[in-house]
Tab-separated table of C-alpha atoms and ligand atoms in Angstrom:
chain	number	residue	atom	x	y	z
A	1	PRO	CA	10.976	-12.870	8.067
A	2	THR	CA	9.370	-14.446	5.050
A	3	ARG	CA	8.039	-12.569	2.075
A	4	PHE	CA	4.564	-13.543	3.256
A	5	ASP	CA	2.481	-12.101	6.021
A	6	SER	CA	3.519	-14.173	9.002
A	7	PRO	CA	3.261	-14.129	12.782
A	8	THR	CA	6.916	-13.111	12.892
A	9	LEU	CA	5.923	-9.728	11.458
A	10	ALA	CA	2.886	-9.001	13.653
A	11	GLY	CA	3.808	-7.072	16.752
A	12	ARG	CA	7.184	-6.149	15.310
A	13	ILE	CA	6.185	-3.550	12.730
A	14	LYS	CA	5.410	0.042	13.706
A	15	VAL	CA	3.542	2.349	11.358
A	16	SER	CA	2.604	6.005	11.193
A	17	PHE	CA	0.251	7.758	8.792
A	18	GLU	CA	0.487	11.210	7.231
A	19	PHE	CA	-2.596	13.238	6.325
A	20	PHE	CA	-3.127	16.737	4.966
A	21	PRO	CA	-5.676	19.215	6.336
A	22	PRO	CA	-8.933	19.335	4.341
A	23	LYS	CA	-9.902	22.387	2.273
A	24	ASN	CA	-13.677	21.841	2.392
A	25	GLY	CA	-16.436	19.714	3.880
A	26	ASP	CA	-16.188	16.942	1.284
A	27	MET	CA	-12.461	16.622	1.862
A	28	GLU	CA	-13.032	16.615	5.596
A	29	GLY	CA	-15.427	13.685	5.165
A	30	GLN	CA	-12.842	11.778	3.132
A	31	LEU	CA	-10.111	12.512	5.683
A	32	TRP	CA	-12.179	11.251	8.591
A	33	GLU	CA	-13.286	8.160	6.741
A	34	SER	CA	-9.595	7.401	6.179
A	35	ILE	CA	-8.572	8.146	9.771
A	36	SER	CA	-11.379	5.904	11.078
A	37	ARG	CA	-10.420	3.085	8.761
A	38	LEU	CA	-6.703	3.230	9.606
A	39	ALA	CA	-6.964	3.993	13.348
A	40	PRO	CA	-7.470	0.343	14.424
A	41	PHE	CA	-3.947	-0.427	13.180
A	42	ASN	CA	-2.838	1.410	16.282
A	43	PRO	CA	-0.246	3.644	14.575
A	44	ASP	CA	2.656	5.018	16.545
A	45	PHE	CA	1.412	8.492	15.554
A	46	VAL	CA	-0.526	10.229	12.796
A	47	SER	CA	0.896	13.416	11.342
A	48	VAL	CA	-0.874	16.376	9.756
A	49	THR	CA	0.958	18.540	7.225
A	50	TYR	CA	1.289	22.311	7.436
A	51	GLY	CA	1.165	24.691	4.472
A	52	ALA	CA	4.438	26.577	4.148
A	53	GLY	CA	4.159	30.181	5.298
A	54	GLY	CA	1.272	29.270	7.599
A	55	SER	CA	-1.267	28.885	4.796
A	56	THR	CA	-3.000	25.969	6.550
A	57	LYS	CA	-2.434	26.980	10.138
A	58	GLN	CA	-6.108	26.868	11.117
A	59	PRO	CA	-7.058	23.714	9.184
A	60	THR	CA	-3.973	21.905	10.560
A	61	LEU	CA	-4.825	23.035	14.091
A	62	ASN	CA	-8.482	22.020	13.645
A	63	THR	CA	-7.467	18.589	12.365
A	64	VAL	CA	-5.005	17.801	15.167
A	65	SER	CA	-7.482	19.139	17.750
A	66	ARG	CA	-10.201	16.860	16.400
A	67	ILE	CA	-7.799	13.893	16.425
A	68	ILE	CA	-7.043	14.618	20.084
A	69	LYS	CA	-10.734	14.964	20.992
A	70	GLU	CA	-12.204	12.093	19.009
A	71	THR	CA	-9.539	9.407	18.808
A	72	ASP	CA	-6.936	7.584	20.849
A	73	LEU	CA	-4.312	8.475	18.247
A	74	ALA	CA	-1.206	10.539	19.003
A	75	PRO	CA	-1.040	13.412	16.511
A	76	ALA	CA	2.147	15.027	15.249
A	77	ALA	CA	1.756	18.525	13.824
A	78	HIS	CA	4.037	19.481	10.957
A	79	LEU	CA	5.409	22.995	11.308
A	80	THR	CA	7.436	25.018	8.800
A	81	CYS	CA	9.540	28.127	9.328
A	82	VAL	CA	9.696	29.495	5.765
A	83	GLU	CA	8.292	33.028	5.295
A	84	ALA	CA	7.559	33.558	8.988
A	85	SER	CA	9.340	35.336	11.810
A	86	ARG	CA	10.580	33.390	14.793
A	87	ASP	CA	7.878	34.988	16.970
A	88	GLU	CA	5.137	33.934	14.536
A	89	VAL	CA	6.388	30.351	14.411
A	90	ASP	CA	6.764	30.188	18.206
A	91	GLU	CA	3.245	31.512	18.620
A	92	VAL	CA	1.848	28.799	16.320
A	93	ALA	CA	3.818	26.139	18.218
A	94	ARG	CA	2.386	27.417	21.523
A	95	GLU	CA	-1.141	27.296	20.088
A	96	PHE	CA	-0.629	23.706	18.952
A	97	ALA	CA	0.842	22.784	22.326
A	98	GLY	CA	-2.174	24.432	24.003
A	99	ALA	CA	-4.433	22.130	21.977
A	100	GLY	CA	-2.533	19.127	23.344
A	101	VAL	CA	0.129	18.559	20.667
A	102	LYS	CA	3.243	16.871	22.052
A	103	HIS	CA	4.978	15.921	18.816
A	104	PHE	CA	6.121	18.191	15.964
A	105	VAL	CA	7.520	17.369	12.545
A	106	ALA	CA	9.880	20.334	12.168
A	107	LEU	CA	10.482	21.471	8.596
A	108	ARG	CA	11.904	24.374	6.705
A	109	GLY	CA	9.225	24.384	4.011
A	110	ASP	CA	9.457	25.608	0.435
A	111	PRO	CA	9.090	29.221	-0.738
A	112	SER	CA	5.553	30.106	-1.821
A	113	GLU	CA	6.728	30.548	-5.447
A	114	GLY	CA	6.951	26.748	-5.414
A	115	VAL	CA	9.450	23.914	-5.126
A	116	GLY	CA	12.697	24.890	-6.818
A	117	ALA	CA	12.450	28.600	-6.003
A	118	LYS	CA	15.443	29.843	-4.035
A	119	TYR	CA	14.958	29.633	-0.290
A	120	ARG	CA	15.689	32.768	1.704
A	121	PRO	CA	15.317	32.765	5.462
A	122	HIS	CA	12.767	35.299	6.695
A	123	PRO	CA	14.546	38.227	8.350
A	124	GLY	CA	14.165	37.426	12.038
A	125	GLY	CA	12.973	33.921	11.206
A	126	TYR	CA	14.505	30.503	11.786
A	127	GLU	CA	17.312	30.000	9.315
A	128	ASN	CA	16.482	26.366	8.569
A	129	SER	CA	14.924	23.295	10.124
A	130	ALA	CA	17.836	22.715	12.530
A	131	ALA	CA	17.249	26.187	13.996
A	132	LEU	CA	13.521	25.425	14.211
A	133	VAL	CA	14.224	22.181	16.120
A	134	GLY	CA	16.356	24.193	18.578
A	135	GLY	CA	13.561	26.763	18.960
A	136	LEU	CA	10.964	24.080	19.661
A	137	ARG	CA	13.257	22.488	22.246
A	138	GLU	CA	13.359	25.817	24.073
A	139	LEU	CA	9.560	26.067	24.019
A	140	GLY	CA	8.764	22.695	25.554
A	141	ASP	CA	9.516	19.052	26.017
A	142	PHE	CA	8.216	17.933	22.616
A	143	GLU	CA	8.965	14.866	20.585
A	144	ILE	CA	10.533	16.212	17.385
A	145	SER	CA	10.753	14.453	14.036
A	146	VAL	CA	12.461	15.900	10.965
A	147	ALA	CA	12.765	15.198	7.240
A	148	ALA	CA	15.543	13.174	5.594
A	149	TYR	CA	16.326	12.609	1.918
A	150	PRO	CA	17.627	9.187	0.815
A	151	GLU	CA	18.275	10.559	-2.691
A	152	LYS	CA	19.392	13.922	-1.236
A	153	HIS	CA	17.434	17.142	-1.196
A	154	PRO	CA	17.230	18.693	-4.685
A	155	GLU	CA	18.940	21.884	-3.427
A	156	SER	CA	21.830	20.000	-1.926
A	157	PRO	CA	25.050	19.839	-3.978
A	158	ASP	CA	26.019	16.534	-2.339
A	159	PHE	CA	25.134	14.015	0.330
A	160	ALA	CA	27.784	15.334	2.729
A	161	LEU	CA	26.004	18.685	3.132
A	162	ASP	CA	22.616	17.042	3.394
A	163	ILE	CA	23.750	14.627	6.084
A	164	ASP	CA	25.605	17.374	7.922
A	165	LEU	CA	22.311	19.252	8.146
A	166	LEU	CA	20.547	16.128	9.418
A	167	LYS	CA	23.269	15.866	12.070
A	168	ARG	CA	22.598	19.466	13.088
A	169	LYS	CA	18.895	18.676	13.421
A	170	VAL	CA	19.709	15.698	15.653
A	171	ASP	CA	22.190	17.718	17.721
A	172	ALA	CA	19.422	20.312	18.176
A	173	GLY	CA	17.076	17.653	19.573
A	174	ALA	CA	15.347	15.705	16.778
A	175	THR	CA	14.750	12.069	17.695
A	176	ARG	CA	13.362	10.615	14.456
A	177	ALA	CA	13.726	11.294	10.733
A	178	LEU	CA	10.923	10.574	8.265
A	179	THR	CA	12.204	10.178	4.741
A	180	GLN	CA	11.040	11.717	1.533
A	181	PHE	CA	9.271	8.985	-0.413
A	182	PHE	CA	11.444	6.758	-2.595
A	183	TYR	CA	11.108	3.637	-4.732
A	184	ASP	CA	14.775	2.661	-4.837
A	185	ASN	CA	15.447	0.608	-1.711
A	186	ASP	CA	19.163	0.366	-2.516
A	187	ALA	CA	19.362	4.166	-2.376
A	188	TYR	CA	17.653	4.109	1.043
A	189	GLU	CA	20.054	1.472	2.365
A	190	ARG	CA	23.116	3.347	1.070
A	191	TYR	CA	21.778	6.536	2.664
A	192	VAL	CA	21.263	4.889	6.056
A	193	GLU	CA	24.820	3.541	5.904
A	194	ARG	CA	26.154	7.051	5.205
A	195	VAL	CA	24.037	8.497	8.017
A	196	ARG	CA	25.293	5.913	10.525
A	197	LYS	CA	28.881	6.573	9.439
A	198	ALA	CA	28.269	10.245	10.207
A	199	GLY	CA	27.405	9.279	13.798
A	200	ILE	CA	23.624	9.690	13.502
A	201	PHE	CA	21.710	6.934	15.266
A	202	ILE	CA	18.076	8.069	15.329
A	203	PRO	CA	15.525	5.970	13.383
A	204	ILE	CA	15.448	6.878	9.683
A	205	VAL	CA	11.860	5.838	9.011
A	206	PRO	CA	11.160	5.164	5.323
A	207	GLY	CA	8.346	7.244	3.838
A	208	ILE	CA	6.166	5.036	1.659
A	209	MET	CA	4.005	6.620	-1.026
A	210	PRO	CA	1.490	4.144	-2.476
A	211	ILE	CA	0.892	4.935	-6.140
A	212	HIS	CA	-2.714	6.014	-6.678
A	213	ASN	CA	-1.894	7.726	-9.936
A	214	PHE	CA	1.426	6.955	-11.579
A	215	ALA	CA	1.699	10.088	-13.747
A	216	GLN	CA	1.059	12.321	-10.747
A	217	VAL	CA	3.590	10.499	-8.560
A	218	ALA	CA	6.209	10.620	-11.343
A	219	ARG	CA	5.754	14.407	-11.660
A	220	PHE	CA	5.970	14.866	-7.909
A	221	ALA	CA	9.030	12.599	-7.666
A	222	ASP	CA	10.740	14.713	-10.308
A	223	MET	CA	10.222	17.858	-8.220
A	224	CYS	CA	11.421	16.180	-5.021
A	225	GLY	CA	14.488	14.510	-6.500
A	226	ALA	CA	13.145	10.972	-6.007
A	227	SER	CA	13.997	8.547	-8.791
A	228	VAL	CA	11.323	6.430	-10.433
A	229	PRO	CA	12.696	3.108	-11.693
A	230	GLU	CA	11.837	2.242	-15.290
A	231	LEU	CA	10.281	-1.012	-14.089
A	232	LEU	CA	7.748	0.930	-12.056
A	233	ALA	CA	6.621	2.894	-15.109
A	234	ARG	CA	6.170	-0.349	-17.045
A	235	ARG	CA	4.033	-1.851	-14.313
A	236	PHE	CA	1.478	0.957	-14.576
A	237	GLU	CA	1.586	1.159	-18.375
A	238	GLY	CA	-1.849	1.029	-19.990
A	239	LEU	CA	-3.753	1.230	-16.706
A	240	GLU	CA	-4.572	4.954	-16.942
A	241	ASN	CA	-8.303	4.254	-17.299
A	242	ASP	CA	-8.479	1.160	-15.139
A	243	PRO	CA	-8.515	2.275	-11.487
A	244	GLU	CA	-9.425	-1.142	-10.137
A	245	THR	CA	-6.445	-2.963	-11.642
A	246	ARG	CA	-4.249	0.046	-10.855
A	247	ALA	CA	-5.104	-0.284	-7.154
A	248	MET	CA	-4.250	-3.983	-7.189
A	249	VAL	CA	-0.951	-3.340	-8.953
A	250	ALA	CA	-0.180	-0.449	-6.588
A	251	THR	CA	-0.760	-2.705	-3.578
A	252	ALA	CA	1.483	-5.411	-5.027
A	253	VAL	CA	4.214	-2.875	-5.843
A	254	ALA	CA	4.128	-1.310	-2.361
A	255	ALA	CA	3.992	-4.712	-0.643
A	256	GLU	CA	7.050	-5.771	-2.592
A	257	GLN	CA	8.848	-2.594	-1.510
A	258	VAL	CA	7.999	-2.915	2.188
A	259	TYR	CA	8.772	-6.659	2.325
A	260	ASP	CA	12.144	-5.966	0.781
A	261	LEU	CA	12.772	-3.259	3.387
A	262	VAL	CA	11.730	-5.649	6.178
A	263	GLU	CA	14.281	-8.117	4.838
A	264	ARG	CA	16.869	-5.347	5.059
A	265	GLY	CA	16.012	-4.876	8.751
A	266	VAL	CA	13.403	-2.081	8.649
A	267	ASP	CA	10.541	-2.404	11.134
A	268	GLU	CA	9.016	1.076	11.054
A	269	PHE	CA	7.155	2.727	8.164
A	270	HIS	CA	5.649	6.173	7.580
A	271	PHE	CA	2.832	6.130	5.011
A	272	TYR	CA	1.909	9.124	2.882
A	273	THR	CA	-1.814	8.356	2.794
A	274	MET	CA	-2.956	11.279	0.587
A	275	ASN	CA	-6.026	11.073	2.857
A	276	ARG	CA	-7.018	7.765	1.260
A	277	ALA	CA	-7.104	4.561	3.257
A	278	LYS	CA	-7.581	1.764	0.742
A	279	LEU	CA	-4.022	1.033	-0.410
A	280	VAL	CA	-2.414	1.803	2.952
A	281	TYR	CA	-4.937	-0.485	4.642
A	282	ALA	CA	-4.050	-3.391	2.358
A	283	ILE	CA	-0.294	-2.829	2.738
A	284	CYS	CA	-0.508	-2.669	6.546
A	285	HIS	CA	-2.573	-5.855	6.507
A	286	LEU	CA	0.132	-7.541	4.445
A	287	LEU	CA	2.681	-6.339	6.999
A	288	GLY	CA	0.879	-8.461	9.566
A	289	LEU	CA	-1.117	-5.666	11.216
A	290	ARG	CA	-4.842	-6.193	11.721
A	291	GLY	CA	-7.361	-3.397	11.356
A	292	ASN	CA	-10.506	-5.372	12.152
A	293	GLY	CA	-10.600	-4.389	15.815
A	294	SER	CA	-8.999	-7.687	16.831
A	295	ASN	CA	-6.672	-5.717	19.066
A	296	GLY	CA	-9.848	-4.800	20.993
A	297	ASN	CA	-9.738	-1.121	20.149
A	298	ASN	CA	-10.874	0.703	17.057
A	299	GLY	CA	-8.997	3.849	18.071
A	300	ILE	CA	-12.002	6.144	17.679
A	301	HIS	CA	-14.418	7.381	20.315
A	302	ALA	CA	-17.388	9.735	20.132
A	303	ALA	CA	-16.707	13.455	20.310
A	304	ALA	CA	-16.649	14.637	23.926
B	407	FAD	P1	16.175	21.648	5.811
B	407	FAD	O1	16.480	20.393	6.559
B	407	FAD	O2	16.378	22.907	6.562
B	407	FAD	O3	17.050	21.795	4.496
B	407	FAD	C1	16.756	21.082	3.312
B	407	FAD	C2	17.969	21.023	2.402
B	407	FAD	O4	18.350	22.303	1.974
B	407	FAD	C3	19.172	20.442	3.061
B	407	FAD	O5	19.128	19.038	3.039
B	407	FAD	C4	20.292	21.031	2.252
B	407	FAD	O6	20.485	20.268	1.111
B	407	FAD	C5	19.746	22.361	1.824
B	407	FAD	N1	20.308	23.426	2.673
B	407	FAD	C6	19.804	23.866	3.851
B	407	FAD	N2	20.579	24.822	4.383
B	407	FAD	C7	21.570	25.006	3.489
B	407	FAD	C8	22.697	25.877	3.442
B	407	FAD	N3	22.953	26.755	4.409
B	407	FAD	N4	23.513	25.809	2.363
B	407	FAD	C9	23.265	24.920	1.359
B	407	FAD	N5	22.205	24.082	1.350
B	407	FAD	C10	21.396	24.117	2.397
B	407	FAD	N6	6.632	20.910	3.420
B	407	FAD	C11	5.630	21.691	3.881
B	407	FAD	O7	5.499	22.836	3.455
B	407	FAD	N7	4.726	21.242	4.813
B	407	FAD	C12	4.811	20.013	5.341
B	407	FAD	O8	3.992	19.629	6.192
B	407	FAD	C13	5.866	19.148	4.889
B	407	FAD	N8	6.014	17.904	5.395
B	407	FAD	C14	7.074	17.126	4.994
B	407	FAD	C15	7.250	15.868	5.582
B	407	FAD	C16	8.318	15.054	5.214
B	407	FAD	C17	8.489	13.711	5.883
B	407	FAD	C18	9.234	15.501	4.203
B	407	FAD	C19	10.364	14.627	3.773
B	407	FAD	C20	9.064	16.752	3.624
B	407	FAD	C21	7.999	17.579	4.008
B	407	FAD	N9	7.819	18.853	3.469
B	407	FAD	C22	6.779	19.653	3.913
B	407	FAD	C23	8.712	19.356	2.415
B	407	FAD	C24	9.899	20.205	2.961
B	407	FAD	O9	9.417	21.390	3.527
B	407	FAD	C25	10.824	20.488	1.802
B	407	FAD	O10	11.447	19.309	1.368
B	407	FAD	C26	11.840	21.599	2.018
B	407	FAD	O11	12.432	21.933	0.775
B	407	FAD	C27	12.976	21.233	2.945
B	407	FAD	O12	12.569	21.145	4.251
B	407	FAD	P2	13.547	20.514	5.359
B	407	FAD	O13	12.893	20.611	6.659
B	407	FAD	O14	14.045	19.213	4.934
B	407	FAD	O15	14.713	21.600	5.282
């Protein structure tokens, strides 16, 4: 592939988009504007996050239900097992399945005191995400994706433990890993090598976080254990009050990252949209996808 959008890329790249459930009517409007704009790219699936401890159960369920009713998109519901009993989690999974969900992103979640607080399994709950994957497998024939950490999970003392847990998730039935966002492609490539050496052969789909607001992303990266290269900071320097230029720079930065990953053999991307379409739209376009309905389908139909 070349570094430029070319016919060799179109038809080869698969994308998925992550959204979060809206908290109010305005946010719902923004979410649906974004879904409508991105749907014509024909994503492999669109995922909807789930507040740890069940805090967004209803909004997540409402969002995936509406996606099923009003679009041709395949939704994936995130599900966490932190601070919930096994019965509670199973019940939520059954409700989602009843609404038509066939794909779960199975996660442990973080304690409600926040990222960094010590995780303790709920008595009678799933011990971790591998146990949750096993539980979901018993409940139905779902597609199950899980999380992976190219720069390792902040709680993990080393990569070996992290990758061992990923292996347990795969052995329990996970068929795809979506990575924590990262900006260091070398770290991703090293991680995939380690994972393959450990005998794990599922797709490790890179999670791409376009930078809407550098300071916010840097804070978030710090909490998640993702490194932020110095060069990235310099690129956004002085643009704090210039959203238009920031968006152009963010598109260029993300395009550079995904092109480099394509050159390293990646052909599948998971975008953290933050419920905003603009940057993701431009990056997908640069990846050779077309969102102008030229594939004959805008992915949305009227509510039944
Ligand atoms: P696990 O895979 O169970 O474990 C995470 C890490 O903890 C392991 O890698 C390991 O380092 C350590 N660990 C686990 N067990 C042990 C042990 N016995 N001993 C020592 N160390 C151990 N959070 C939400 O609340 N809602 C969401 O919708 C959501 N979506 C996400 C989507 C993606 C793609 C990603 C990457 C993360 C998402 N998260 C979400 C965040 C996630 O819940 C947190 O990162 C959480 O801290 C770990 O979840 P996990 O499923 O990776 O956990």
